[in-house]
Amino acid sequence: MISPGLNFFSLLLIILATYTVYKYLFFDGLNSHIFNYIFFYHLFFILAFFLFAKSNDTDSIKYFTDGQVYQSSSSLLNYGSNLIISISNFLIKYLKVDYLSLNLIFGSLSTLGLLFLANLIQKNMIGHNLIFFLLLMILFFPSLNFFTSSTGKDSLMFCFVCILVWCLDDYNNSKMPLILISILMMMLTRLYIAIPIFLIISFFFPLIIEKKLSKIFYLSYYFLFFLLMIMGLYFLKDILVKAGIISELGGLSPNPANFNFEYLNSRMSVQFESTSGANSNYKDLHKNYLYYYFQYAFGPFLLEGQNGIKYFLTKFESQIYSLIIFIIFLFTGMSYKNKSLLIKNIMFFIIFFSITIPLSLSISNFGISIRQRVILYPFIIYILVSNLKYFLNEKKFNFNFFKSDYS
């Protein structure tokens, strides 16, 4: 049973302060009604998660209890779970926050990410009312809001992925500091997801920002990129040892001085076994990695055996999510005449597979796979908006009867 020692005045103060700051940030960038819908809808899930946690074991409880007794180490940076625990410790120690207030602070970071995505949709889809609201509905998926409403890596990671894609859309040089901060925070939160995202975006970055660059810049950029890649691979072992980690999948190495890559493989196997007992052990049932990958990446499907409202909602979301990926696939084939857009679509699919394939090899649990899926939603929205903006502006589609000034 959770006994947070609720201080309703402090709780109200956090909500009002967060609302005021966010309202100021998005005063000219987001329709006020939409702002309120997103803010209070996600706030509902933050409060609902608190009730859920009272009778269910969650990582957020562990972060809170560990944060109460955390002793800071001599390391300059903390990674993964240690980062969340150290942040929790600071808030508990110096701001005297309770469990619900801590969830509210982390959940509000996800709210900020959702508002950035809503701004991205609005500024690109203005004048296309139906398309705008269809895209906006993705932000109201229950699982997306539920898994980003509490203390944990998902809330932090989701926030900075949203900021990253917002910066990539309509890029200008003033957004570069935000991009670097976002990537840094993603690496500190989930290194094994942040590294492929960082490498892929770094490779495609000059090709997707839609700015005319000289050939000398391209040659210099990619020479430096591949030089750093070679150096990174050569010193990878030393870098990971100095960082004190192998991967969030394996956690902290018990003896970093004896680091070896076989340890990572063994930890991935242990991770799979430890997550295989919760409703979705498809890999063991079917002995087929390809089949299990589709179950991980797109499931649960409608014909799955689970019953109940939460399973129905999850299955319904999964069908929409699968349909969206299929639509992006079609857009990729249709965008061959627009080099920048085609490259964006290719970049998305490389990011998608670079995340889902490794995780499908180490996770055998629908709850975890759906929770990790939220990291992909910002990229999905970014790519959908980019494609729809192009095809609508180029009059590839005729949606004139949908036009409306919702603002």
Coordinates of C-alpha atoms in Angstrom, one line a residue:
M1 CA 0.0 0.0 0.0
I2 CA 1.4 3.4 -0.9
S3 CA 1.4 6.1 1.8
P4 CA 2.6 9.2 0.0
G5 CA 1.7 11.7 2.7
L6 CA -0.2 13.8 0.2
N7 CA 0.1 17.5 0.4
F8 CA -2.7 18.8 -1.8
F9 CA -1.5 22.4 -1.6
S10 CA 1.9 21.3 -3.1
L11 CA 0.1 19.2 -5.6
L12 CA -2.1 22.0 -6.7
L13 CA 0.9 24.3 -6.9
I14 CA 2.8 21.9 -9.2
I15 CA -0.2 21.6 -11.5
L16 CA -0.8 25.4 -11.7
A17 CA 2.9 26.2 -12.2
T18 CA 3.2 23.6 -14.9
Y19 CA 0.0 24.8 -16.6
T20 CA 1.2 28.4 -16.5
V21 CA 4.7 27.7 -17.9
Y22 CA 3.4 25.4 -20.7
K23 CA 0.6 27.9 -21.5
Y24 CA 3.2 30.6 -21.9
L25 CA 5.4 28.4 -24.1
F26 CA 2.5 27.5 -26.5
F27 CA 0.5 30.7 -26.2
D28 CA 0.9 31.5 -30.0
G29 CA 1.8 28.0 -31.1
L30 CA -1.3 25.9 -30.2
N31 CA -5.0 26.4 -30.2
S32 CA -6.1 27.1 -26.6
H33 CA -8.8 24.4 -26.6
I34 CA -6.4 21.8 -27.9
F35 CA -3.8 22.8 -25.3
N36 CA -6.4 22.3 -22.5
Y37 CA -7.6 19.0 -23.9
I38 CA -4.1 17.5 -24.1
F39 CA -3.0 19.0 -20.7
F40 CA -5.9 17.8 -18.7
Y41 CA -6.3 14.5 -20.5
H42 CA -2.8 13.5 -19.7
L43 CA -3.2 14.9 -16.2
F44 CA -6.1 12.4 -15.8
F45 CA -3.8 9.5 -16.7
I46 CA -1.2 10.7 -14.2
L47 CA -3.8 10.7 -11.4
A48 CA -5.2 7.4 -12.7
F49 CA -1.8 5.8 -12.6
F50 CA -1.5 6.7 -9.0
L51 CA -4.7 4.7 -8.3
F52 CA -3.4 1.9 -10.4
A53 CA -0.1 1.8 -8.5
K54 CA -1.9 1.4 -5.2
S55 CA -2.8 -2.2 -6.1
N56 CA -0.2 -3.1 -8.7
D57 CA 3.6 -3.4 -8.6
T58 CA 5.2 -0.7 -10.8
D59 CA 8.6 0.6 -11.6
S60 CA 7.6 4.0 -10.4
I61 CA 7.2 2.8 -6.8
K62 CA 10.7 1.3 -7.0
Y63 CA 12.1 4.6 -8.3
F64 CA 10.5 6.5 -5.4
T65 CA 11.6 4.1 -2.7
D66 CA 15.2 3.9 -4.2
G67 CA 15.2 7.6 -4.5
Q68 CA 14.6 8.0 -0.8
V69 CA 17.7 6.1 0.1
Y70 CA 20.0 6.9 -2.8
Q71 CA 23.6 7.8 -2.2
S72 CA 25.2 9.8 -4.9
S73 CA 28.3 8.2 -6.5
S74 CA 31.5 9.8 -7.7
S75 CA 30.5 9.4 -11.4
L76 CA 29.9 12.6 -13.3
L77 CA 26.9 11.2 -15.1
N78 CA 24.2 8.7 -14.2
Y79 CA 22.6 6.4 -16.8
G80 CA 19.3 4.6 -17.2
S81 CA 17.6 3.7 -13.9
N82 CA 20.3 5.4 -11.9
L83 CA 19.5 8.6 -13.7
I84 CA 15.8 8.4 -12.7
I85 CA 16.8 7.4 -9.1
S86 CA 19.2 10.3 -8.8
I87 CA 16.6 12.8 -10.1
S88 CA 14.0 11.4 -7.8
N89 CA 16.5 11.6 -4.9
F90 CA 17.1 15.3 -5.6
L91 CA 13.3 16.1 -5.8
I92 CA 12.6 14.1 -2.6
K93 CA 15.5 15.5 -0.7
Y94 CA 15.3 19.2 -1.6
L95 CA 11.7 19.7 -2.6
K96 CA 10.2 17.2 -0.2
V97 CA 8.0 15.7 -2.9
D98 CA 5.8 12.6 -2.2
Y99 CA 5.1 9.7 -4.6
L100 CA 2.2 11.4 -6.4
S101 CA 4.0 14.7 -6.8
L102 CA 7.0 12.8 -8.2
N103 CA 4.8 11.1 -10.8
L104 CA 3.2 14.4 -11.6
I105 CA 6.6 16.0 -12.3
F106 CA 7.8 13.2 -14.6
G107 CA 4.4 12.9 -16.2
S108 CA 4.4 16.6 -16.9
L109 CA 7.5 16.1 -19.0
S110 CA 5.5 13.8 -21.2
T111 CA 2.7 16.4 -21.4
L112 CA 5.3 18.8 -22.7
G113 CA 6.3 16.3 -25.4
L114 CA 2.7 15.8 -26.4
L115 CA 2.2 19.6 -26.7
F116 CA 5.3 19.8 -28.9
L117 CA 3.8 17.1 -31.2
A118 CA 0.4 18.9 -31.3
N119 CA 2.3 22.1 -32.3
L120 CA 4.1 20.2 -35.0
I121 CA 0.7 18.9 -36.3
Q122 CA -1.1 22.3 -36.1
K123 CA 1.5 24.4 -37.9
N124 CA 1.7 21.9 -40.8
M125 CA -1.9 20.9 -41.1
I126 CA -3.6 24.3 -40.7
G127 CA -6.5 24.6 -43.2
H128 CA -7.0 20.8 -43.3
N129 CA -9.4 20.3 -40.4
L130 CA -10.2 16.6 -40.7
I131 CA -6.6 15.6 -41.3
F132 CA -5.5 17.7 -38.4
F133 CA -7.9 16.0 -36.0
L134 CA -7.2 12.5 -37.2
L135 CA -3.5 13.1 -36.6
L136 CA -4.3 14.7 -33.2
M137 CA -6.2 11.6 -32.1
I138 CA -2.9 9.6 -32.1
L139 CA -1.9 11.8 -29.1
F140 CA -4.9 10.6 -27.2
F141 CA -4.2 6.8 -27.4
P142 CA -4.7 5.5 -23.9
S143 CA -1.5 3.3 -23.8
L144 CA 0.6 6.3 -25.0
N145 CA -0.7 8.4 -22.2
F146 CA -0.7 5.7 -19.6
F147 CA 2.9 4.6 -20.1
T148 CA 4.2 8.2 -20.0
S149 CA 2.3 9.3 -16.9
S150 CA 4.6 8.2 -14.1
T151 CA 8.1 8.3 -12.8
G152 CA 10.4 6.3 -15.1
K153 CA 12.5 6.2 -18.2
D154 CA 9.6 6.2 -20.6
S155 CA 8.4 9.7 -19.6
L156 CA 11.8 11.2 -19.8
M157 CA 12.7 9.5 -23.1
F158 CA 9.3 10.3 -24.7
C159 CA 9.7 14.0 -23.8
F160 CA 13.1 14.4 -25.5
V161 CA 12.2 12.3 -28.5
C162 CA 9.2 14.7 -29.1
I163 CA 11.5 17.7 -28.8
L164 CA 14.0 16.1 -31.2
V165 CA 11.4 15.5 -34.0
W166 CA 9.9 19.0 -33.4
C167 CA 13.4 20.5 -34.0
L168 CA 13.9 18.4 -37.2
D169 CA 10.6 19.7 -38.6
D170 CA 11.2 23.1 -40.2
Y171 CA 14.8 23.1 -38.9
N172 CA 16.8 26.3 -38.3
N173 CA 20.1 26.8 -36.6
S174 CA 18.6 28.1 -33.4
K175 CA 17.2 24.6 -32.8
M176 CA 20.6 22.9 -32.7
P177 CA 21.1 23.4 -28.9
L178 CA 17.7 21.7 -28.3
I179 CA 18.7 18.8 -30.6
L180 CA 22.0 18.3 -28.8
I181 CA 20.3 18.4 -25.3
S182 CA 17.6 16.0 -26.5
I183 CA 20.1 13.5 -27.8
L184 CA 22.2 13.8 -24.7
M185 CA 19.2 13.2 -22.4
M186 CA 18.1 10.2 -24.6
M187 CA 21.6 8.7 -24.3
L188 CA 21.6 9.1 -20.5
T189 CA 18.1 7.6 -20.3
R190 CA 18.2 4.7 -22.7
L191 CA 21.6 4.4 -24.4
Y192 CA 20.8 1.3 -26.4
I193 CA 17.9 3.1 -28.1
A194 CA 19.5 6.6 -28.3
I195 CA 22.7 5.4 -30.1
P196 CA 21.0 4.0 -33.3
I197 CA 18.7 7.1 -33.4
F198 CA 21.6 9.4 -33.0
L199 CA 23.7 7.6 -35.7
I200 CA 20.8 7.4 -38.2
I201 CA 19.7 11.0 -37.8
S202 CA 23.3 12.2 -37.9
F203 CA 23.8 10.4 -41.2
F204 CA 20.6 11.7 -42.8
F205 CA 20.6 15.2 -41.1
P206 CA 22.1 17.2 -44.0
L207 CA 19.7 15.5 -46.4
I208 CA 16.4 16.1 -44.6
I209 CA 16.7 19.7 -43.3
E210 CA 15.7 21.0 -46.7
K211 CA 18.5 23.6 -46.9
K212 CA 20.8 24.2 -49.8
L213 CA 24.3 23.2 -48.8
S214 CA 27.5 23.2 -50.8
K215 CA 29.3 20.1 -52.0
I216 CA 32.3 21.0 -49.8
F217 CA 30.0 20.9 -46.8
Y218 CA 28.6 17.5 -47.7
L219 CA 32.1 16.1 -48.3
S220 CA 33.5 17.5 -45.1
Y221 CA 30.4 16.4 -43.1
Y222 CA 30.5 12.8 -44.2
F223 CA 34.2 12.5 -44.0
L224 CA 34.0 13.7 -40.3
F225 CA 31.0 11.4 -39.7
F226 CA 32.7 8.2 -40.9
L227 CA 36.0 9.2 -39.2
L228 CA 34.1 9.5 -35.9
M229 CA 32.2 6.3 -36.6
I230 CA 35.5 4.4 -37.1
M231 CA 37.0 6.0 -33.9
G232 CA 33.9 5.2 -32.0
L233 CA 33.9 1.5 -33.0
Y234 CA 37.6 1.3 -32.3
F235 CA 37.3 2.7 -28.8
L236 CA 33.8 1.3 -28.1
K237 CA 35.0 -1.1 -25.5
D238 CA 36.9 1.6 -23.6
I239 CA 34.0 4.1 -23.9
L240 CA 31.5 1.6 -22.4
V241 CA 33.9 0.7 -19.6
K242 CA 34.5 4.3 -18.7
A243 CA 30.8 5.0 -18.8
G244 CA 30.3 2.1 -16.4
I245 CA 27.6 0.4 -18.5
I246 CA 27.2 -2.2 -21.2
S247 CA 23.5 -1.6 -22.0
E248 CA 20.3 -0.9 -20.2
L249 CA 19.3 -4.4 -21.2
G250 CA 22.1 -5.8 -19.1
G251 CA 22.3 -3.0 -16.5
L252 CA 25.6 -2.3 -14.8
S253 CA 28.4 -4.6 -15.3
P254 CA 29.4 -6.3 -12.1
N255 CA 33.0 -5.9 -13.0
P256 CA 33.5 -3.2 -15.8
A257 CA 37.2 -3.9 -15.9
N258 CA 36.5 -7.3 -17.3
F259 CA 34.1 -6.0 -19.9
N260 CA 33.3 -8.3 -22.9
F261 CA 30.7 -8.5 -25.5
E262 CA 29.7 -12.0 -24.6
Y263 CA 28.3 -10.5 -21.4
L264 CA 25.9 -8.4 -23.3
N265 CA 24.6 -11.5 -25.2
S266 CA 24.1 -13.4 -22.0
R267 CA 22.3 -10.5 -20.4
M268 CA 19.9 -10.3 -23.4
S269 CA 19.1 -14.0 -22.9
V270 CA 18.5 -13.4 -19.2
Q271 CA 16.3 -10.4 -20.0
F272 CA 14.2 -12.5 -22.4
E273 CA 13.7 -15.2 -19.8
S274 CA 12.8 -12.7 -17.1
T275 CA 10.1 -11.1 -19.2
S276 CA 8.6 -14.1 -20.9
G277 CA 6.0 -15.0 -18.3
A278 CA 3.4 -12.2 -18.9
N279 CA 0.8 -13.2 -21.4
S280 CA 2.9 -13.2 -24.6
N281 CA 5.6 -15.8 -24.8
Y282 CA 5.3 -16.1 -28.6
K283 CA 8.9 -16.9 -29.2
D284 CA 8.7 -20.1 -27.1
L285 CA 5.3 -21.0 -28.5
H286 CA 6.1 -20.7 -32.1
K287 CA 9.9 -21.2 -32.3
N288 CA 9.9 -18.6 -35.1
Y289 CA 11.8 -15.4 -34.8
L290 CA 10.2 -13.7 -37.8
Y291 CA 6.7 -14.5 -36.5
Y292 CA 7.6 -13.3 -33.1
Y293 CA 9.0 -10.1 -34.5
F294 CA 5.6 -9.2 -36.0
Q295 CA 3.9 -10.1 -32.8
Y296 CA 6.3 -7.8 -30.9
A297 CA 6.3 -4.9 -33.4
F298 CA 2.6 -4.9 -34.3
G299 CA 0.7 -7.0 -31.7
P300 CA -1.5 -7.7 -30.0
F301 CA -3.9 -8.6 -32.8
L302 CA -7.7 -8.8 -32.7
L303 CA -7.7 -12.6 -32.6
E304 CA -5.5 -12.8 -29.6
G305 CA -7.1 -14.7 -26.7
Q306 CA -7.0 -12.0 -24.0
N307 CA -10.4 -10.4 -23.0
G308 CA -11.3 -7.3 -21.1
I309 CA -11.6 -3.6 -21.8
K310 CA -7.9 -2.9 -21.5
Y311 CA -7.0 -5.7 -24.0
F312 CA -9.7 -4.5 -26.4
L313 CA -8.3 -0.9 -26.3
T314 CA -4.8 -2.2 -26.7
K315 CA -5.8 -4.4 -29.7
F316 CA -7.7 -1.5 -31.3
E317 CA -4.7 0.8 -30.9
S318 CA -2.4 -1.9 -32.4
Q319 CA -4.6 -2.1 -35.5
I320 CA -4.4 1.6 -36.0
Y321 CA -0.7 1.6 -35.3
S322 CA -0.2 -1.2 -37.9
L323 CA -2.3 0.7 -40.4
I324 CA -0.2 3.9 -39.9
I325 CA 3.0 2.0 -40.6
F326 CA 1.5 0.5 -43.7
I327 CA 0.4 4.0 -44.9
I328 CA 3.9 5.3 -44.3
F329 CA 5.2 2.4 -46.4
L330 CA 2.8 3.5 -49.3
F331 CA 3.9 7.1 -48.9
T332 CA 7.5 6.0 -49.3
G333 CA 6.7 4.5 -52.6
M334 CA 4.8 7.5 -53.7
S335 CA 7.4 10.1 -52.7
Y336 CA 10.1 9.0 -55.2
K337 CA 9.9 12.4 -57.0
N338 CA 10.7 14.4 -53.8
K339 CA 14.2 13.5 -52.7
S340 CA 14.0 15.1 -49.3
L341 CA 10.7 13.4 -48.4
L342 CA 11.9 10.0 -49.7
I343 CA 15.0 10.3 -47.5
K344 CA 12.8 11.1 -44.5
N345 CA 10.7 8.0 -45.1
I346 CA 13.8 5.8 -45.5
M347 CA 15.3 7.3 -42.4
F348 CA 12.1 6.5 -40.4
F349 CA 12.0 2.9 -41.5
I350 CA 15.7 2.4 -40.6
I351 CA 15.0 3.9 -37.1
F352 CA 11.9 1.7 -36.8
F353 CA 13.8 -1.5 -37.6
S354 CA 16.9 -0.6 -35.7
I355 CA 14.8 -0.3 -32.5
T356 CA 12.2 -3.0 -33.0
I357 CA 14.5 -5.8 -34.2
P358 CA 17.0 -5.8 -31.3
L359 CA 14.3 -5.3 -28.7
S360 CA 12.2 -8.2 -30.2
L361 CA 15.2 -10.4 -29.6
S362 CA 15.4 -9.6 -25.9
I363 CA 11.8 -9.0 -24.9
S364 CA 9.0 -11.6 -24.6
N365 CA 6.3 -9.6 -22.9
F366 CA 3.5 -7.6 -24.5
G367 CA 3.3 -5.1 -21.6
I368 CA 7.0 -4.1 -22.1
S369 CA 6.8 -4.1 -25.9
I370 CA 3.7 -1.8 -25.9
R371 CA 5.4 0.5 -23.3
Q372 CA 8.6 0.7 -25.4
R373 CA 6.5 1.4 -28.5
V374 CA 5.7 4.9 -27.3
I375 CA 9.2 6.0 -28.3
L376 CA 8.2 5.4 -32.0
Y377 CA 5.1 7.6 -31.9
P378 CA 6.9 10.9 -32.3
F379 CA 8.7 9.7 -35.3
I380 CA 5.5 8.3 -36.8
I381 CA 3.7 11.7 -36.4
Y382 CA 6.7 13.5 -37.8
I383 CA 6.8 11.4 -40.9
L384 CA 3.1 11.3 -41.4
V385 CA 2.9 15.1 -41.2
S386 CA 5.8 15.5 -43.6
N387 CA 4.2 13.3 -46.2
L388 CA 0.7 14.7 -45.8
K389 CA 2.0 18.3 -46.0
Y390 CA 3.8 17.5 -49.3
F391 CA 0.9 15.5 -50.9
L392 CA -1.7 18.1 -49.9
N393 CA 0.3 21.0 -51.1
E394 CA 1.2 19.3 -54.3
K395 CA -2.5 18.5 -54.8
K396 CA -1.8 14.8 -55.0
F397 CA -4.9 14.4 -52.9
N398 CA -8.1 16.5 -53.2
F399 CA -9.1 17.4 -49.7
N400 CA -10.6 20.8 -50.4
F401 CA -13.9 19.9 -48.8
F402 CA -12.1 19.1 -45.6
K403 CA -10.6 22.6 -45.3
S404 CA -11.7 24.7 -42.3
D405 CA -10.1 27.4 -40.2
Y406 CA -10.3 25.6 -36.8
S407 CA -8.0 28.2 -35.2

